[in-house]
Amino acid sequence: MQSHSFHSHLLTHATFSDQIVMSKVSSDADCWTHVLAKGYCSQKALLVLYANYKKQSIHTINSLSIDPDFNKLCVSKLADPESIIGLYQTDSICCIASSDPFLNDIKHIEKIFKRKVEIKLVFPEDLIKFKGYKVENSETLLTKILKMAIQKGASDIHLLNSRDKLTLWIRVDGILLDLLTLNKEDAEHLKKLIKLKANLDISEHSLPQDGGLSVSVNNKEWDIRVSTLPTYFDEDIVLRIFNNNKQLSTLNTLGFEHNITHEIRSICQMKSGLFLVTGPTGSGKTSTLYACLNECVSSTKRVVVSLEDPIERQIPNVRQSQVNSKTNYTFQKGLRAILRQDPDIIMIGEIRDQETAIIALEAAYTGHLVLSSLHTSDVQSTWRRLLHFGCDPFLLSYCVRGILSQSLKPEKCISCRGLGCQKCHFKGLSGRTPQAELLTMKDHNKVYDLSKIDDLISDQQLMTSKDKIWA
């Protein structure tokens, strides 16, 4: 451990000492990143601690001399130009401003300009405003937020209001990370722009709204699902990110064990019945359903129709329909209409209510293969939910071909083996792998007593491993 280092200084600070010792980080740079990633304090507060320790000043943007040509050159040369302002260069130094004294780009800058780098410290909010995050540049701000989130592999962006600011979080591999903070004025312009682009009513603040927009980032197309929610401090907004360029998953690429993949493929080739995919939000249910649809249309010529809210990916040879609450086009109405379209296979994005559940079950009973999802945590609770919806126990036992309950388990970061590093934002985790349990009921002529579902599954259990399969 270094003596007279910022790391050592933080170890004497009661707020951080235990956490830093447990994290096993030792360098100043890793310590800085670890404290921010864990949310022990804000970047502004940490910067003040660092500046006081180093006896350095924190400058205002107006007090600095900025060479526009040098700043433009820095922006064009660096991979992450949003973290610095190029101030000026002399024969011996390059002077930059940043709110991060441990920039990853320092060595890169020294290599490019062949000069030693000198950093002037500025508060993060001042840096943000200078870089174009201004009221009149809300379009630029939105583009940069989306770009930063996508580069970090985020699935969602949360815009959360408090009394005097808007905090932005991103979710990466199921874990929430800080992105940036905006003042109320800039936040209002940003939220208005998002609602305009998502075709939402910008004058409506008291009711939830749902919409979507498409953006191009790094020459790739991305769909963004927008959801607003009235809260005590104004509207919160969540953006869900979908990669249009990502290849559609197949059953083989979902990551399930071979025996589960084989059973799902067998169900997809059946002529009738009900197959349900269950799990919490963000567990990959839609990806599994889309992989099943892909399997259905590639294996043989059949009429495949889906009813979704919303359509997340376009699938070749699948007739996809999206419900719309504004026009009163509901799952129930859409499902009844689909049954008049002579379908072989029907995919219902989610069974949310009694009427949809009963229609889906009747469709499975009358010769259609029906695929759908439920928000339940395991196989047993799925049966109980269907019974709670009022589904006929006879039809359930006769029509259900399989129930797949899945979740995504975080994996240890391969770079640090779970200890925490910059690549995994000091969480020790990077990426997720699917975990699943599967119940198959192939003998549809046998009627089961579903009131004793736990005994049924126990009697049916053939194999238990990392993934479970009952048949």
Coordinates of C-alpha atoms in Angstrom, one line a residue:
M1 CA 0.0 0.0 0.0
Q2 CA 1.3 3.4 -1.0
S3 CA 2.2 5.9 1.8
H4 CA 1.1 9.5 1.4
S5 CA -1.5 8.5 -1.2
F6 CA -5.1 9.5 -1.8
H7 CA -6.0 5.8 -1.1
S8 CA -4.3 6.0 2.3
H9 CA -6.0 9.3 3.0
L10 CA -9.5 7.8 2.3
L11 CA -8.6 4.9 4.6
T12 CA -8.6 7.4 7.5
H13 CA -12.1 8.6 6.5
A14 CA -14.7 6.8 8.6
T15 CA -17.2 6.9 5.6
F16 CA -15.0 4.8 3.4
S17 CA -12.4 2.9 5.4
D18 CA -14.2 -0.4 5.9
Q19 CA -15.5 -0.6 2.4
I20 CA -12.1 0.2 0.8
V21 CA -10.4 -2.4 3.0
M22 CA -13.0 -5.1 2.0
S23 CA -12.8 -4.2 -1.7
K24 CA -9.0 -5.0 -1.8
V25 CA -8.3 -2.1 -4.1
S26 CA -4.9 -0.4 -3.5
S27 CA -4.2 2.2 -6.2
D28 CA -5.5 5.7 -6.1
A29 CA -7.2 5.4 -9.4
D30 CA -9.0 2.1 -8.5
C31 CA -10.0 3.5 -5.2
W32 CA -11.5 6.6 -6.8
T33 CA -13.5 4.4 -9.3
H34 CA -14.6 2.0 -6.5
V35 CA -16.0 4.7 -4.2
L36 CA -18.0 6.2 -7.1
A37 CA -19.2 2.9 -8.5
K38 CA -20.4 1.8 -5.0
G39 CA -22.2 5.1 -4.5
Y40 CA -20.4 5.9 -1.2
C41 CA -20.6 9.5 -2.2
S42 CA -21.1 11.8 -5.2
Q43 CA -18.3 12.6 -7.6
K44 CA -18.5 16.3 -6.5
A45 CA -18.0 15.4 -2.9
L46 CA -15.1 13.0 -3.7
L47 CA -13.5 15.7 -5.9
V48 CA -13.6 18.2 -2.9
L49 CA -11.9 15.6 -0.7
Y50 CA -9.2 15.0 -3.3
A51 CA -8.6 18.7 -4.0
N52 CA -8.3 19.4 -0.2
Y53 CA -5.9 16.5 0.2
K54 CA -3.8 17.6 -2.7
K55 CA -4.2 21.3 -1.8
Q56 CA -5.4 22.0 -5.4
S57 CA -8.1 24.5 -6.5
I58 CA -11.3 23.5 -8.2
H59 CA -11.8 26.0 -11.0
T60 CA -14.9 27.5 -12.6
I61 CA -15.1 27.2 -16.4
N62 CA -15.1 31.0 -16.7
S63 CA -11.8 31.3 -14.9
L64 CA -10.0 29.1 -17.3
S65 CA -8.3 30.0 -20.6
I66 CA -9.6 27.7 -23.3
D67 CA -8.0 27.5 -26.8
P68 CA -11.0 26.5 -29.0
D69 CA -8.7 24.9 -31.7
F70 CA -6.9 22.8 -29.1
N71 CA -10.2 21.7 -27.4
K72 CA -11.6 20.7 -30.8
L73 CA -8.4 18.7 -31.5
C74 CA -8.8 16.9 -28.2
V75 CA -12.4 16.0 -29.0
S76 CA -11.5 14.6 -32.4
K77 CA -8.6 12.5 -31.0
L78 CA -10.0 10.9 -27.8
A79 CA -12.2 7.9 -27.5
D80 CA -14.1 9.5 -24.5
P81 CA -13.9 13.3 -25.1
E82 CA -16.9 14.0 -22.8
S83 CA -14.7 13.7 -19.7
I84 CA -12.3 16.6 -20.5
I85 CA -11.9 20.1 -21.9
G86 CA -8.8 20.9 -23.9
L87 CA -7.5 24.2 -22.5
Y88 CA -4.1 24.8 -24.2
Q89 CA -0.7 23.4 -25.0
T90 CA 2.8 24.7 -24.6
D91 CA 6.2 23.2 -25.7
S92 CA 6.2 21.0 -22.6
I93 CA 2.6 20.4 -21.4
C94 CA -0.9 19.8 -22.5
C95 CA -3.4 21.4 -20.1
I96 CA -6.8 20.0 -19.8
A97 CA -9.8 20.4 -17.4
S98 CA -11.6 17.4 -15.9
S99 CA -13.6 16.3 -12.9
D100 CA -11.7 13.0 -12.8
P101 CA -8.1 13.4 -11.7
F102 CA -7.4 9.7 -12.7
L103 CA -8.4 9.9 -16.3
N104 CA -7.9 6.7 -18.3
D105 CA -7.0 8.9 -21.3
I106 CA -4.0 10.6 -19.7
K107 CA -1.4 8.2 -21.3
H108 CA -3.2 8.4 -24.6
I109 CA -3.1 12.2 -24.5
E110 CA 0.6 12.2 -23.7
K111 CA 1.2 9.8 -26.6
I112 CA -0.8 11.9 -29.1
F113 CA 0.7 15.3 -28.2
K114 CA 4.1 14.1 -26.9
R115 CA 3.7 16.3 -23.9
K116 CA 3.1 15.8 -20.2
V117 CA -0.6 16.3 -19.1
E118 CA -1.6 18.8 -16.5
I119 CA -5.2 18.6 -15.1
K120 CA -7.2 21.6 -13.9
L121 CA -10.0 20.3 -11.6
V122 CA -13.6 21.4 -12.4
F123 CA -16.9 20.3 -10.9
P124 CA -18.7 17.6 -12.9
E125 CA -21.8 19.8 -13.4
D126 CA -19.7 22.6 -14.9
L127 CA -18.0 20.1 -17.2
I128 CA -21.4 18.8 -18.3
K129 CA -22.8 22.2 -19.1
F130 CA -19.7 23.2 -21.0
K131 CA -19.8 20.0 -23.1
G132 CA -23.1 21.0 -24.6
Y133 CA -25.6 19.7 -21.9
K134 CA -27.5 22.9 -22.1
V135 CA -31.2 23.9 -22.4
E136 CA -30.7 25.0 -26.0
N137 CA -28.9 21.7 -26.7
S138 CA -31.3 19.2 -25.2
E139 CA -31.2 17.2 -28.5
T140 CA -27.4 16.9 -28.1
L141 CA -27.8 16.0 -24.5
L142 CA -30.3 13.2 -25.3
T143 CA -28.0 11.8 -28.0
K144 CA -25.0 11.8 -25.6
I145 CA -27.0 10.1 -22.8
L146 CA -28.1 7.4 -25.1
K147 CA -24.6 7.0 -26.5
M148 CA -23.0 6.7 -23.0
A149 CA -25.7 4.2 -21.9
I150 CA -25.3 2.0 -25.0
Q151 CA -21.5 2.1 -24.8
K152 CA -21.8 0.8 -21.2
G153 CA -24.2 -2.0 -22.3
A154 CA -27.2 -0.6 -20.5
S155 CA -30.7 -2.2 -20.9
D156 CA -32.5 0.7 -19.2
I157 CA -32.1 4.4 -18.4
H158 CA -33.9 5.8 -15.4
L159 CA -34.7 9.5 -15.1
L160 CA -35.5 10.1 -11.4
N161 CA -36.8 13.4 -10.0
S162 CA -36.0 14.9 -6.6
R163 CA -36.7 18.4 -5.2
D164 CA -34.0 20.3 -7.1
K165 CA -32.4 17.9 -9.6
L166 CA -32.8 15.0 -12.0
T167 CA -30.7 11.9 -11.4
L168 CA -30.0 9.5 -14.3
W169 CA -29.2 5.8 -13.6
I170 CA -28.5 3.0 -16.0
R171 CA -29.0 -0.7 -15.5
V172 CA -26.1 -2.9 -16.6
D173 CA -26.4 -6.7 -16.2
G174 CA -29.3 -6.1 -13.7
I175 CA -27.3 -3.6 -11.6
L176 CA -28.0 0.1 -11.3
L177 CA -25.2 2.6 -11.9
D178 CA -25.0 6.4 -11.7
L179 CA -24.8 8.1 -15.1
L180 CA -25.1 11.9 -14.4
T181 CA -27.2 14.6 -12.6
L182 CA -29.0 17.5 -14.2
N183 CA -30.5 20.7 -12.7
K184 CA -34.3 21.2 -12.9
E185 CA -34.2 23.6 -15.9
D186 CA -32.1 21.3 -18.1
A187 CA -34.1 18.3 -17.0
E188 CA -37.5 19.8 -18.0
H189 CA -36.2 20.5 -21.5
L190 CA -34.8 17.0 -21.8
K191 CA -38.0 15.3 -20.6
K192 CA -40.1 17.4 -23.0
L193 CA -37.9 16.4 -25.9
I194 CA -38.1 12.7 -25.0
K195 CA -41.9 12.9 -24.8
L196 CA -42.1 14.7 -28.2
K197 CA -39.9 12.1 -29.9
A198 CA -41.9 9.3 -28.3
N199 CA -45.2 10.8 -29.6
L200 CA -46.5 11.4 -26.0
D201 CA -48.6 14.3 -24.8
I202 CA -46.2 16.8 -23.4
S203 CA -49.0 18.6 -21.6
E204 CA -50.0 15.5 -19.7
H205 CA -48.2 15.1 -16.3
S206 CA -50.8 13.4 -14.1
L207 CA -51.2 10.1 -16.0
P208 CA -48.7 7.4 -17.0
Q209 CA -47.9 7.3 -20.8
D210 CA -46.1 4.8 -23.0
G211 CA -44.4 5.4 -26.3
G212 CA -41.3 4.8 -28.3
L213 CA -38.6 6.3 -30.5
S214 CA -35.8 5.2 -32.8
V215 CA -32.3 6.6 -32.7
S216 CA -29.1 6.0 -34.6
V217 CA -26.0 5.6 -32.4
N218 CA -22.6 4.6 -33.8
N219 CA -24.2 4.0 -37.2
K220 CA -26.5 1.4 -35.7
E221 CA -30.3 1.6 -35.2
W222 CA -31.8 1.4 -31.7
D223 CA -35.4 1.3 -30.6
I224 CA -36.2 3.0 -27.3
R225 CA -39.3 2.2 -25.3
V226 CA -40.4 5.2 -23.2
S227 CA -42.5 4.9 -20.1
T228 CA -43.6 7.9 -17.9
L229 CA -44.9 7.8 -14.3
P230 CA -46.3 10.7 -12.3
T231 CA -44.4 11.0 -9.0
Y232 CA -44.3 13.4 -6.0
F233 CA -41.5 15.5 -7.7
D234 CA -42.9 15.5 -11.2
E235 CA -42.7 12.7 -13.9
D236 CA -40.1 10.0 -13.8
I237 CA -39.2 8.4 -17.1
V238 CA -37.7 5.0 -17.9
L239 CA -36.1 4.3 -21.3
R240 CA -35.7 0.7 -22.3
I241 CA -33.1 0.1 -25.0
F242 CA -33.4 -2.5 -27.8
N243 CA -30.7 -3.3 -30.3
N244 CA -32.1 -3.7 -33.8
N245 CA -28.8 -4.8 -35.1
K246 CA -28.5 -7.7 -32.7
Q247 CA -29.1 -11.0 -34.4
L248 CA -32.4 -12.7 -33.4
S249 CA -31.8 -15.4 -30.7
T250 CA -32.3 -19.0 -31.6
L251 CA -33.1 -21.8 -29.2
N252 CA -29.4 -22.9 -29.5
T253 CA -28.1 -19.4 -28.5
L254 CA -30.3 -18.8 -25.5
G255 CA -27.8 -20.5 -23.2
F256 CA -30.0 -23.3 -21.8
E257 CA -28.7 -26.8 -21.2
H258 CA -29.1 -29.2 -24.1
N259 CA -31.9 -31.2 -22.6
I260 CA -34.0 -28.1 -22.0
T261 CA -33.4 -26.8 -25.5
H262 CA -34.4 -30.2 -26.9
E263 CA -37.7 -30.2 -25.0
I264 CA -38.6 -26.7 -26.0
R265 CA -37.9 -27.5 -29.6
S266 CA -40.2 -30.5 -29.4
I267 CA -43.0 -28.4 -28.0
C268 CA -42.5 -25.9 -30.9
Q269 CA -43.2 -28.7 -33.3
M270 CA -46.5 -29.7 -31.7
K271 CA -49.7 -28.9 -33.5
S272 CA -51.7 -27.7 -30.4
G273 CA -51.3 -26.9 -26.7
L274 CA -50.1 -24.2 -24.4
F275 CA -46.5 -23.3 -23.7
L276 CA -45.8 -20.7 -21.0
V277 CA -42.5 -18.9 -20.3
T278 CA -42.4 -17.3 -16.8
G279 CA -40.1 -15.2 -14.7
P280 CA -39.6 -11.7 -13.3
T281 CA -39.2 -8.5 -15.4
G282 CA -35.9 -8.6 -17.3
S283 CA -35.4 -12.3 -17.1
G284 CA -35.4 -12.9 -20.9
K285 CA -38.9 -14.1 -21.4
T286 CA -39.5 -12.2 -24.6
S287 CA -36.1 -13.4 -26.0
T288 CA -37.2 -17.0 -25.4
L289 CA -40.6 -16.5 -27.0
Y290 CA -39.0 -14.9 -30.0
A291 CA -36.6 -17.8 -30.3
C292 CA -39.6 -20.1 -30.2
L293 CA -41.3 -18.2 -32.9
N294 CA -38.1 -18.3 -35.0
E295 CA -38.1 -22.1 -34.5
C296 CA -41.7 -22.4 -35.5
V297 CA -41.4 -20.5 -38.8
S298 CA -38.1 -22.2 -39.8
S299 CA -39.1 -25.8 -39.1
T300 CA -42.2 -26.0 -41.3
K301 CA -44.7 -23.8 -43.2
R302 CA -47.3 -22.6 -40.8
V303 CA -49.3 -19.4 -40.2
V304 CA -47.8 -17.7 -37.1
V305 CA -49.4 -14.6 -35.5
S306 CA -48.3 -12.7 -32.5
L307 CA -50.1 -10.2 -30.3
E308 CA -47.7 -8.0 -28.3
D309 CA -47.4 -4.9 -26.1
P310 CA -45.2 -3.6 -27.7
I311 CA -43.5 -5.4 -30.6
E312 CA -39.9 -5.5 -29.6
R313 CA -38.3 -7.1 -32.7
Q314 CA -39.6 -7.8 -36.2
I315 CA -39.5 -11.5 -37.0
P316 CA -39.6 -12.7 -40.6
N317 CA -42.7 -14.6 -41.6
V318 CA -44.5 -13.8 -38.4
R319 CA -47.6 -11.6 -38.5
Q320 CA -47.1 -9.3 -35.6
S321 CA -49.9 -7.2 -34.1
Q322 CA -49.5 -4.6 -31.3
V323 CA -52.2 -3.8 -28.8
N324 CA -53.2 -0.2 -28.3
S325 CA -55.0 1.0 -25.2
K326 CA -55.7 4.4 -26.8
T327 CA -57.9 2.8 -29.5
N328 CA -59.2 0.2 -27.1
Y329 CA -57.4 -2.6 -29.0
T330 CA -56.8 -5.0 -26.1
F331 CA -55.3 -8.5 -25.8
Q332 CA -58.8 -9.9 -25.6
K333 CA -60.1 -8.2 -28.8
G334 CA -56.8 -8.9 -30.6
L335 CA -56.9 -12.6 -29.6
R336 CA -60.5 -13.1 -30.8
A337 CA -59.6 -11.4 -34.1
I338 CA -56.5 -13.6 -34.6
L339 CA -58.6 -16.7 -34.1
R340 CA -60.6 -15.7 -37.2
Q341 CA -57.4 -15.4 -39.2
D342 CA -56.8 -19.2 -39.5
P343 CA -53.6 -19.3 -37.5
D344 CA -51.6 -22.4 -36.7
I345 CA -49.5 -20.8 -33.9
I346 CA -50.4 -17.8 -31.7
M347 CA -48.0 -15.9 -29.5
I348 CA -49.5 -13.7 -26.8
G349 CA -46.9 -11.4 -25.3
E350 CA -48.2 -11.7 -21.8
I351 CA -51.3 -13.2 -20.1
R352 CA -52.3 -10.4 -17.7
D353 CA -56.0 -11.1 -16.8
Q354 CA -58.6 -13.7 -16.6
E355 CA -60.3 -13.2 -20.0
T356 CA -57.0 -13.4 -21.9
A357 CA -56.0 -16.6 -20.0
I358 CA -59.3 -18.3 -20.7
I359 CA -59.3 -17.4 -24.4
A360 CA -55.7 -18.6 -24.8
L361 CA -56.6 -21.9 -23.1
E362 CA -59.6 -22.4 -25.4
A363 CA -57.5 -21.6 -28.4
A364 CA -55.0 -24.3 -27.3
Y365 CA -57.9 -26.7 -26.8
T366 CA -59.3 -26.1 -30.3
G367 CA -56.2 -27.0 -32.2
H368 CA -53.8 -24.1 -32.0
L369 CA -50.3 -24.0 -30.5
V370 CA -50.3 -21.0 -28.1
L371 CA -47.1 -19.5 -26.7
S372 CA -47.2 -16.9 -23.9
S373 CA -45.6 -15.5 -20.8
L374 CA -46.6 -14.9 -17.2
H375 CA -45.0 -12.9 -14.4
T376 CA -44.5 -15.7 -11.9
S377 CA -41.4 -16.9 -10.1
D378 CA -41.6 -20.7 -10.6
V379 CA -43.6 -23.5 -12.0
Q380 CA -45.8 -24.1 -9.0
S381 CA -46.9 -20.4 -8.8
T382 CA -47.7 -20.4 -12.5
W383 CA -50.3 -23.2 -12.0
R384 CA -51.8 -21.4 -9.1
R385 CA -52.0 -18.1 -11.0
L386 CA -53.8 -19.9 -13.9
L387 CA -56.2 -21.5 -11.4
H388 CA -56.7 -18.1 -9.8
F389 CA -57.6 -16.7 -13.2
G390 CA -60.5 -19.2 -13.3
C391 CA -59.0 -21.5 -15.9
D392 CA -60.7 -24.9 -16.0
P393 CA -58.5 -27.5 -14.3
F394 CA -59.4 -30.1 -16.9
L395 CA -58.4 -27.8 -19.8
L396 CA -55.2 -26.9 -18.1
S397 CA -54.2 -30.5 -17.5
Y398 CA -55.2 -31.4 -21.1
C399 CA -53.7 -28.4 -22.9
V400 CA -50.5 -27.4 -21.2
R401 CA -47.5 -28.8 -22.9
G402 CA -44.8 -27.1 -20.9
I403 CA -43.9 -24.4 -18.4
L404 CA -40.5 -22.8 -18.5
S405 CA -39.5 -20.7 -15.5
Q406 CA -36.3 -18.8 -16.1
S407 CA -34.1 -16.1 -14.5
L408 CA -30.8 -14.5 -15.3
K409 CA -28.0 -15.2 -12.9
P410 CA -25.1 -12.6 -12.7
E411 CA -21.7 -14.0 -13.7
K412 CA -18.4 -13.2 -12.1
C413 CA -16.3 -10.8 -14.0
I414 CA -13.6 -12.8 -15.9
S415 CA -11.1 -9.9 -15.7
C416 CA -11.0 -9.7 -11.9
R417 CA -12.7 -13.0 -10.9
G418 CA -15.3 -11.3 -8.8
L419 CA -13.0 -9.0 -6.8
G420 CA -14.1 -5.8 -8.7
C421 CA -12.3 -3.8 -11.4
Q422 CA -12.9 -0.9 -13.8
K423 CA -14.3 -3.2 -16.5
C424 CA -17.2 -4.4 -14.2
H425 CA -17.6 -1.0 -12.5
F426 CA -16.2 -2.6 -9.3
K427 CA -19.3 -4.8 -8.9
G428 CA -17.4 -8.0 -9.4
L429 CA -20.0 -9.1 -11.9
S430 CA -20.2 -8.9 -15.7
G431 CA -22.8 -10.6 -17.9
R432 CA -25.6 -12.9 -17.0
T433 CA -26.4 -16.6 -17.7
P434 CA -29.9 -18.1 -17.8
Q435 CA -31.1 -20.5 -15.1
A436 CA -34.3 -22.5 -15.8
E437 CA -36.7 -25.1 -14.6
L438 CA -39.0 -26.8 -17.1
L439 CA -42.1 -28.9 -16.6
T440 CA -43.3 -30.8 -19.6
M441 CA -46.7 -32.7 -19.8
K442 CA -46.6 -34.7 -22.9
D443 CA -49.4 -37.2 -22.1
H444 CA -52.3 -34.8 -22.7
N445 CA -54.9 -37.5 -22.4
K446 CA -54.2 -37.8 -18.7
V447 CA -56.1 -35.5 -16.4
Y448 CA -54.2 -34.4 -13.4
D449 CA -55.5 -33.2 -10.0
L450 CA -54.1 -29.6 -10.2
S451 CA -55.2 -28.8 -6.7
K452 CA -52.2 -31.0 -5.6
I453 CA -49.7 -29.4 -7.9
D454 CA -46.7 -29.9 -5.5
D455 CA -47.4 -33.6 -5.3
L456 CA -47.8 -33.7 -9.1
I457 CA -44.5 -32.1 -9.8
S458 CA -42.8 -34.3 -7.2
D459 CA -44.3 -37.4 -8.8
Q460 CA -43.3 -36.2 -12.3
Q461 CA -39.7 -35.2 -11.4
L462 CA -37.1 -37.1 -13.4
M463 CA -34.0 -35.1 -13.2
T464 CA -32.5 -32.2 -11.2
S465 CA -29.2 -30.5 -12.0
K466 CA -28.0 -26.9 -12.5
D467 CA -31.1 -26.6 -14.6
K468 CA -34.2 -28.6 -13.6
I469 CA -36.5 -30.4 -15.9
W470 CA -39.6 -32.2 -15.0
A471 CA -41.4 -34.5 -17.5

